Amino acid sequence: MEEDNGKSDIFPTYKKKESSLSILERMHEICKYLNKGLFGKDEAVGLALLSAIAGESIFFLGLPGTAKSMISRRITCAFRDIDQEKDYFEYLMNEFSTPDEICGPVSLAKLNQDEYVRKTEGYLPSAKVAFLDEIWKSGPAILNTLLTIINEKKFHNGKKVEKVPLISLAAASNELPERNRGLEALWDRFILRVIVNPVNNDDDFFVI
């Protein structure tokens, strides 16, 4: 598989001829270039792009190393108004993850004024595209915040309710959520759920 951090300009040729393409042709070209360097990920890339266009969230189920995070990064390349450095947020969740790591640290300056406000720039509430890996390992405090962000595109920051610019959230795990842990509501927020498989020995990738 081609080495790629997902942040490079992977389709300069497309940009030159974009204006002459129909919508359907444009979508085919975008999918083609988003798949550049990937093998056997056409369906996952296409559905990730579809979820972003629809403003919905997508869940990837698959083993580590199956390009789940790379697919999410690549989606940022399909939108003109997304800065791949400032508008993309990615985080690997674990059972000890705190809201500070996802939503931003509490502002000490505001805290001195008796205001509990988070500095959200560079974190999930300010992102347009986000990827949360191993999402089911996170705690209830984070999951409850995610429900509001995904469903209402809002973030309660102190006394203010801020509008979240999130276009699409991609989440991933190598396991399904456990039953009776209160994860059903968040699971329902992922309209699209895709299995991302590793490269198969039967695929032409191994044919010399």
PDB file of C-alpha atoms in Angstrom:
ATOM      1  CA  MET A   1       0.000   0.000   0.000  1.00  0.00           C
ATOM      2  CA  GLU A   2       1.299   3.432  -0.883  1.00  0.00           C
ATOM      3  CA  GLU A   3       2.601   5.458   2.041  1.00  0.00           C
ATOM      4  CA  ASP A   4       0.353   8.479   2.528  1.00  0.00           C
ATOM      5  CA  ASN A   5      -0.600  10.605   5.524  1.00  0.00           C
ATOM      6  CA  GLY A   6      -3.832  11.636   3.805  1.00  0.00           C
ATOM      7  CA  LYS A   7      -2.991  15.331   3.879  1.00  0.00           C
ATOM      8  CA  SER A   8      -1.263  15.782   0.529  1.00  0.00           C
ATOM      9  CA  ASP A   9      -2.955  17.167  -2.569  1.00  0.00           C
ATOM     10  CA  ILE A  10      -3.745  13.851  -4.203  1.00  0.00           C
ATOM     11  CA  PHE A  11      -5.689  15.028  -7.203  1.00  0.00           C
ATOM     12  CA  PRO A  12      -4.283  18.177  -8.869  1.00  0.00           C
ATOM     13  CA  THR A  13      -5.327  16.939 -12.331  1.00  0.00           C
ATOM     14  CA  TYR A  14      -8.956  16.768 -11.259  1.00  0.00           C
ATOM     15  CA  LYS A  15      -8.943  20.410 -10.153  1.00  0.00           C
ATOM     16  CA  LYS A  16      -7.877  21.552 -13.623  1.00  0.00           C
ATOM     17  CA  LYS A  17     -10.790  19.915 -15.425  1.00  0.00           C
ATOM     18  CA  GLU A  18     -13.451  20.137 -12.702  1.00  0.00           C
ATOM     19  CA  SER A  19     -15.511  22.874 -14.386  1.00  0.00           C
ATOM     20  CA  SER A  20     -16.084  20.772 -17.515  1.00  0.00           C
ATOM     21  CA  LEU A  21     -17.507  17.757 -15.672  1.00  0.00           C
ATOM     22  CA  SER A  22     -21.114  16.887 -14.897  1.00  0.00           C
ATOM     23  CA  ILE A  23     -22.048  16.169 -11.266  1.00  0.00           C
ATOM     24  CA  LEU A  24     -21.979  12.406 -11.847  1.00  0.00           C
ATOM     25  CA  GLU A  25     -18.630  12.590 -13.639  1.00  0.00           C
ATOM     26  CA  ARG A  26     -17.289  14.814 -10.884  1.00  0.00           C
ATOM     27  CA  MET A  27     -18.261  12.282  -8.229  1.00  0.00           C
ATOM     28  CA  HIS A  28     -16.568   9.472 -10.177  1.00  0.00           C
ATOM     29  CA  GLU A  29     -13.408  11.550 -10.502  1.00  0.00           C
ATOM     30  CA  ILE A  30     -13.379  12.447  -6.804  1.00  0.00           C
ATOM     31  CA  CYS A  31     -13.798   8.801  -5.765  1.00  0.00           C
ATOM     32  CA  LYS A  32     -11.099   7.776  -8.226  1.00  0.00           C
ATOM     33  CA  TYR A  33      -8.558  10.153  -6.771  1.00  0.00           C
ATOM     34  CA  LEU A  34      -9.552   9.557  -3.164  1.00  0.00           C
ATOM     35  CA  ASN A  35      -8.784   5.878  -3.811  1.00  0.00           C
ATOM     36  CA  LYS A  36      -5.339   6.632  -5.236  1.00  0.00           C
ATOM     37  CA  GLY A  37      -2.782   4.402  -3.521  1.00  0.00           C
ATOM     38  CA  LEU A  38      -5.460   2.398  -1.691  1.00  0.00           C
ATOM     39  CA  PHE A  39      -6.377  -1.181  -2.554  1.00  0.00           C
ATOM     40  CA  GLY A  40      -9.807  -2.719  -2.160  1.00  0.00           C
ATOM     41  CA  LYS A  41     -11.240   0.280  -0.294  1.00  0.00           C
ATOM     42  CA  ASP A  42     -13.561   1.621  -3.015  1.00  0.00           C
ATOM     43  CA  GLU A  43     -16.765   0.893  -1.101  1.00  0.00           C
ATOM     44  CA  ALA A  44     -15.500   2.355   2.186  1.00  0.00           C
ATOM     45  CA  VAL A  45     -14.194   5.506   0.488  1.00  0.00           C
ATOM     46  CA  GLY A  46     -17.402   5.982  -1.518  1.00  0.00           C
ATOM     47  CA  LEU A  47     -19.624   5.597   1.550  1.00  0.00           C
ATOM     48  CA  ALA A  48     -17.391   7.896   3.615  1.00  0.00           C
ATOM     49  CA  LEU A  49     -17.724  10.558   0.920  1.00  0.00           C
ATOM     50  CA  LEU A  50     -21.489  10.000   0.764  1.00  0.00           C
ATOM     51  CA  SER A  51     -21.833  10.396   4.534  1.00  0.00           C
ATOM     52  CA  ALA A  52     -19.844  13.650   4.423  1.00  0.00           C
ATOM     53  CA  ILE A  53     -21.987  15.074   1.615  1.00  0.00           C
ATOM     54  CA  ALA A  54     -25.135  14.099   3.533  1.00  0.00           C
ATOM     55  CA  GLY A  55     -23.775  15.565   6.779  1.00  0.00           C
ATOM     56  CA  GLU A  56     -24.029  12.216   8.538  1.00  0.00           C
ATOM     57  CA  SER A  57     -21.638  10.062  10.545  1.00  0.00           C
ATOM     58  CA  ILE A  58     -20.062   6.755   9.565  1.00  0.00           C
ATOM     59  CA  PHE A  59     -18.656   3.848  11.564  1.00  0.00           C
ATOM     60  CA  PHE A  60     -15.824   1.620  10.329  1.00  0.00           C
ATOM     61  CA  LEU A  61     -15.448  -1.874  11.761  1.00  0.00           C
ATOM     62  CA  GLY A  62     -12.126  -3.517  11.044  1.00  0.00           C
ATOM     63  CA  LEU A  63      -8.782  -4.746  12.262  1.00  0.00           C
ATOM     64  CA  PRO A  64      -5.918  -2.312  12.941  1.00  0.00           C
ATOM     65  CA  GLY A  65      -3.971  -1.379   9.805  1.00  0.00           C
ATOM     66  CA  THR A  66      -6.871  -1.519   7.352  1.00  0.00           C
ATOM     67  CA  ALA A  67      -6.632   2.193   6.370  1.00  0.00           C
ATOM     68  CA  LYS A  68      -9.632   3.394   8.387  1.00  0.00           C
ATOM     69  CA  SER A  69      -7.934   6.595   9.537  1.00  0.00           C
ATOM     70  CA  MET A  70      -6.416   7.203   6.109  1.00  0.00           C
ATOM     71  CA  ILE A  71      -9.866   7.081   4.502  1.00  0.00           C
ATOM     72  CA  SER A  72     -11.126   9.685   6.949  1.00  0.00           C
ATOM     73  CA  ARG A  73      -8.169  12.008   6.242  1.00  0.00           C
ATOM     74  CA  ARG A  74      -8.660  11.630   2.520  1.00  0.00           C
ATOM     75  CA  ILE A  75     -12.252  12.888   2.722  1.00  0.00           C
ATOM     76  CA  THR A  76     -10.952  16.351   3.632  1.00  0.00           C
ATOM     77  CA  CYS A  77      -9.411  16.537   0.142  1.00  0.00           C
ATOM     78  CA  ALA A  78     -12.871  16.451  -1.467  1.00  0.00           C
ATOM     79  CA  PHE A  79     -13.982  19.811  -0.044  1.00  0.00           C
ATOM     80  CA  ARG A  80     -12.575  23.172  -1.118  1.00  0.00           C
ATOM     81  CA  ASP A  81     -13.329  25.005   2.134  1.00  0.00           C
ATOM     82  CA  ILE A  82     -11.666  22.467   4.455  1.00  0.00           C
ATOM     83  CA  ASP A  83      -8.164  23.231   5.675  1.00  0.00           C
ATOM     84  CA  GLN A  84      -6.537  19.856   6.196  1.00  0.00           C
ATOM     85  CA  GLU A  85      -4.492  21.184   9.107  1.00  0.00           C
ATOM     86  CA  LYS A  86      -7.027  23.347  10.966  1.00  0.00           C
ATOM     87  CA  ASP A  87     -10.374  21.713  10.190  1.00  0.00           C
ATOM     88  CA  TYR A  88      -9.526  18.047  10.757  1.00  0.00           C
ATOM     89  CA  PHE A  89      -9.455  16.372  14.177  1.00  0.00           C
ATOM     90  CA  GLU A  90      -8.282  12.844  14.918  1.00  0.00           C
ATOM     91  CA  TYR A  91      -7.945  11.043  18.215  1.00  0.00           C
ATOM     92  CA  LEU A  92      -7.359   7.509  19.497  1.00  0.00           C
ATOM     93  CA  MET A  93      -9.806   6.892  22.325  1.00  0.00           C
ATOM     94  CA  ASN A  94      -9.106   4.825  25.427  1.00  0.00           C
ATOM     95  CA  GLU A  95     -10.815   4.150  28.743  1.00  0.00           C
ATOM     96  CA  PHE A  96      -8.861   6.977  30.381  1.00  0.00           C
ATOM     97  CA  SER A  97      -9.659   9.626  27.746  1.00  0.00           C
ATOM     98  CA  THR A  98     -11.004  12.861  29.209  1.00  0.00           C
ATOM     99  CA  PRO A  99     -13.234  15.596  27.742  1.00  0.00           C
ATOM    100  CA  ASP A 100     -10.153  17.874  27.733  1.00  0.00           C
ATOM    101  CA  GLU A 101      -8.515  15.674  25.099  1.00  0.00           C
ATOM    102  CA  ILE A 102     -11.551  15.736  22.809  1.00  0.00           C
ATOM    103  CA  CYS A 103     -13.251  19.077  23.448  1.00  0.00           C
ATOM    104  CA  GLY A 104     -10.277  21.178  24.548  1.00  0.00           C
ATOM    105  CA  PRO A 105      -8.802  22.286  27.892  1.00  0.00           C
ATOM    106  CA  VAL A 106     -10.563  24.589  30.305  1.00  0.00           C
ATOM    107  CA  SER A 107      -9.522  28.233  29.880  1.00  0.00           C
ATOM    108  CA  LEU A 108      -7.623  29.295  32.995  1.00  0.00           C
ATOM    109  CA  ALA A 109      -8.230  32.958  32.200  1.00  0.00           C
ATOM    110  CA  LYS A 110     -11.985  32.406  32.111  1.00  0.00           C
ATOM    111  CA  LEU A 111     -11.818  30.206  35.195  1.00  0.00           C
ATOM    112  CA  ASN A 112     -10.325  33.139  37.134  1.00  0.00           C
ATOM    113  CA  GLN A 113     -13.502  35.014  36.183  1.00  0.00           C
ATOM    114  CA  ASP A 114     -15.674  32.180  37.540  1.00  0.00           C
ATOM    115  CA  GLU A 115     -16.503  30.957  34.022  1.00  0.00           C
ATOM    116  CA  TYR A 116     -16.075  27.330  33.000  1.00  0.00           C
ATOM    117  CA  VAL A 117     -15.215  27.621  29.308  1.00  0.00           C
ATOM    118  CA  ARG A 118     -13.179  25.295  27.102  1.00  0.00           C
ATOM    119  CA  LYS A 119     -10.654  26.413  24.484  1.00  0.00           C
ATOM    120  CA  THR A 120     -12.069  24.424  21.567  1.00  0.00           C
ATOM    121  CA  GLU A 121      -9.837  25.599  18.711  1.00  0.00           C
ATOM    122  CA  GLY A 122      -8.018  22.608  17.249  1.00  0.00           C
ATOM    123  CA  TYR A 123     -10.361  20.138  18.942  1.00  0.00           C
ATOM    124  CA  LEU A 124     -13.542  18.299  17.946  1.00  0.00           C
ATOM    125  CA  PRO A 125     -16.014  21.198  18.499  1.00  0.00           C
ATOM    126  CA  SER A 126     -14.114  23.306  15.926  1.00  0.00           C
ATOM    127  CA  ALA A 127     -13.536  20.531  13.363  1.00  0.00           C
ATOM    128  CA  LYS A 128     -15.334  20.077  10.053  1.00  0.00           C
ATOM    129  CA  VAL A 129     -14.202  16.474   9.598  1.00  0.00           C
ATOM    130  CA  ALA A 130     -13.232  14.249  12.509  1.00  0.00           C
ATOM    131  CA  PHE A 131     -12.044  10.704  13.110  1.00  0.00           C
ATOM    132  CA  LEU A 132     -12.350   8.955  16.488  1.00  0.00           C
ATOM    133  CA  ASP A 133     -10.601   5.605  16.661  1.00  0.00           C
ATOM    134  CA  GLU A 134     -11.607   2.897  19.163  1.00  0.00           C
ATOM    135  CA  ILE A 135     -14.676   4.949  20.011  1.00  0.00           C
ATOM    136  CA  TRP A 136     -16.309   2.331  22.259  1.00  0.00           C
ATOM    137  CA  LYS A 137     -13.393   2.476  24.703  1.00  0.00           C
ATOM    138  CA  SER A 138     -14.248   6.030  25.790  1.00  0.00           C
ATOM    139  CA  GLY A 139     -16.105   6.895  28.990  1.00  0.00           C
ATOM    140  CA  PRO A 140     -19.697   8.128  29.519  1.00  0.00           C
ATOM    141  CA  ALA A 141     -18.693  11.792  29.929  1.00  0.00           C
ATOM    142  CA  ILE A 142     -17.275  11.929  26.398  1.00  0.00           C
ATOM    143  CA  LEU A 143     -19.995   9.791  24.836  1.00  0.00           C
ATOM    144  CA  ASN A 144     -22.766  12.053  26.150  1.00  0.00           C
ATOM    145  CA  THR A 145     -21.023  15.079  24.635  1.00  0.00           C
ATOM    146  CA  LEU A 146     -20.699  13.273  21.311  1.00  0.00           C
ATOM    147  CA  LEU A 147     -24.445  12.654  21.188  1.00  0.00           C
ATOM    148  CA  THR A 148     -25.173  16.394  21.140  1.00  0.00           C
ATOM    149  CA  ILE A 149     -22.388  17.173  18.687  1.00  0.00           C
ATOM    150  CA  ILE A 150     -23.411  14.475  16.200  1.00  0.00           C
ATOM    151  CA  ASN A 151     -27.175  14.840  16.474  1.00  0.00           C
ATOM    152  CA  GLU A 152     -27.660  18.587  16.948  1.00  0.00           C
ATOM    153  CA  LYS A 153     -24.300  19.969  15.738  1.00  0.00           C
ATOM    154  CA  LYS A 154     -24.070  21.878  19.023  1.00  0.00           C
ATOM    155  CA  PHE A 155     -21.560  22.023  21.869  1.00  0.00           C
ATOM    156  CA  HIS A 156     -22.429  23.278  25.350  1.00  0.00           C
ATOM    157  CA  ASN A 157     -19.415  25.363  26.339  1.00  0.00           C
ATOM    158  CA  GLY A 158     -20.024  26.835  29.764  1.00  0.00           C
ATOM    159  CA  LYS A 159     -23.135  28.997  29.595  1.00  0.00           C
ATOM    160  CA  LYS A 160     -23.008  29.208  25.801  1.00  0.00           C
ATOM    161  CA  VAL A 161     -24.257  26.782  23.198  1.00  0.00           C
ATOM    162  CA  GLU A 162     -21.849  26.890  20.271  1.00  0.00           C
ATOM    163  CA  LYS A 163     -22.667  25.762  16.755  1.00  0.00           C
ATOM    164  CA  VAL A 164     -20.342  22.990  15.605  1.00  0.00           C
ATOM    165  CA  PRO A 165     -19.128  23.191  11.967  1.00  0.00           C
ATOM    166  CA  LEU A 166     -18.835  19.383  11.776  1.00  0.00           C
ATOM    167  CA  ILE A 167     -19.625  18.021   8.314  1.00  0.00           C
ATOM    168  CA  SER A 168     -18.952  14.398   9.055  1.00  0.00           C
ATOM    169  CA  LEU A 169     -17.664  12.300  11.901  1.00  0.00           C
ATOM    170  CA  ALA A 170     -16.016   8.980  11.168  1.00  0.00           C
ATOM    171  CA  ALA A 171     -15.506   6.559  14.024  1.00  0.00           C
ATOM    172  CA  ALA A 172     -13.792   3.191  14.055  1.00  0.00           C
ATOM    173  CA  SER A 173     -13.188   0.156  16.189  1.00  0.00           C
ATOM    174  CA  ASN A 174     -12.162  -3.474  15.848  1.00  0.00           C
ATOM    175  CA  GLU A 175     -15.148  -4.449  17.975  1.00  0.00           C
ATOM    176  CA  LEU A 176     -18.842  -3.692  18.315  1.00  0.00           C
ATOM    177  CA  PRO A 177     -20.208  -1.803  21.345  1.00  0.00           C
ATOM    178  CA  GLU A 178     -20.928  -3.934  24.378  1.00  0.00           C
ATOM    179  CA  ARG A 179     -24.523  -4.425  25.415  1.00  0.00           C
ATOM    180  CA  ASN A 180     -25.967  -2.788  28.542  1.00  0.00           C
ATOM    181  CA  ARG A 181     -23.295  -0.095  28.667  1.00  0.00           C
ATOM    182  CA  GLY A 182     -25.548   2.738  27.541  1.00  0.00           C
ATOM    183  CA  LEU A 183     -23.960   2.900  24.088  1.00  0.00           C
ATOM    184  CA  GLU A 184     -27.131   2.237  22.094  1.00  0.00           C
ATOM    185  CA  ALA A 185     -27.974   5.914  21.550  1.00  0.00           C
ATOM    186  CA  LEU A 186     -24.536   6.712  20.138  1.00  0.00           C
ATOM    187  CA  TRP A 187     -24.565   3.564  17.993  1.00  0.00           C
ATOM    188  CA  ASP A 188     -27.836   4.720  16.440  1.00  0.00           C
ATOM    189  CA  ARG A 189     -26.219   8.020  15.400  1.00  0.00           C
ATOM    190  CA  PHE A 190     -23.994   6.223  12.911  1.00  0.00           C
ATOM    191  CA  ILE A 191     -26.325   5.917   9.939  1.00  0.00           C
ATOM    192  CA  LEU A 192     -23.679   4.190   7.820  1.00  0.00           C
ATOM    193  CA  ARG A 193     -21.737   1.213   9.195  1.00  0.00           C
ATOM    194  CA  VAL A 194     -19.037  -0.345   7.049  1.00  0.00           C
ATOM    195  CA  ILE A 195     -16.785  -3.367   7.481  1.00  0.00           C
ATOM    196  CA  VAL A 196     -13.251  -2.533   6.314  1.00  0.00           C
ATOM    197  CA  ASN A 197     -11.397  -5.729   5.483  1.00  0.00           C
ATOM    198  CA  PRO A 198      -7.636  -6.258   5.118  1.00  0.00           C
ATOM    199  CA  VAL A 199      -6.156  -7.078   1.726  1.00  0.00           C
ATOM    200  CA  ASN A 200      -7.230 -10.596   0.747  1.00  0.00           C
ATOM    201  CA  ASN A 201      -4.764 -13.247  -0.416  1.00  0.00           C
ATOM    202  CA  ASP A 202      -7.048 -13.923  -3.371  1.00  0.00           C
ATOM    203  CA  ASP A 203      -6.864 -10.325  -4.621  1.00  0.00           C
ATOM    204  CA  ASP A 204      -4.762  -9.316  -7.599  1.00  0.00           C
ATOM    205  CA  PHE A 205      -2.591  -7.221  -5.270  1.00  0.00           C
ATOM    206  CA  PHE A 206      -0.400 -10.297  -4.692  1.00  0.00           C
ATOM    207  CA  VAL A 207      -0.205 -11.373  -8.324  1.00  0.00           C
ATOM    208  CA  ILE A 208       3.237 -10.774  -9.845  1.00  0.00           C
TER     209      ILE A 208
END
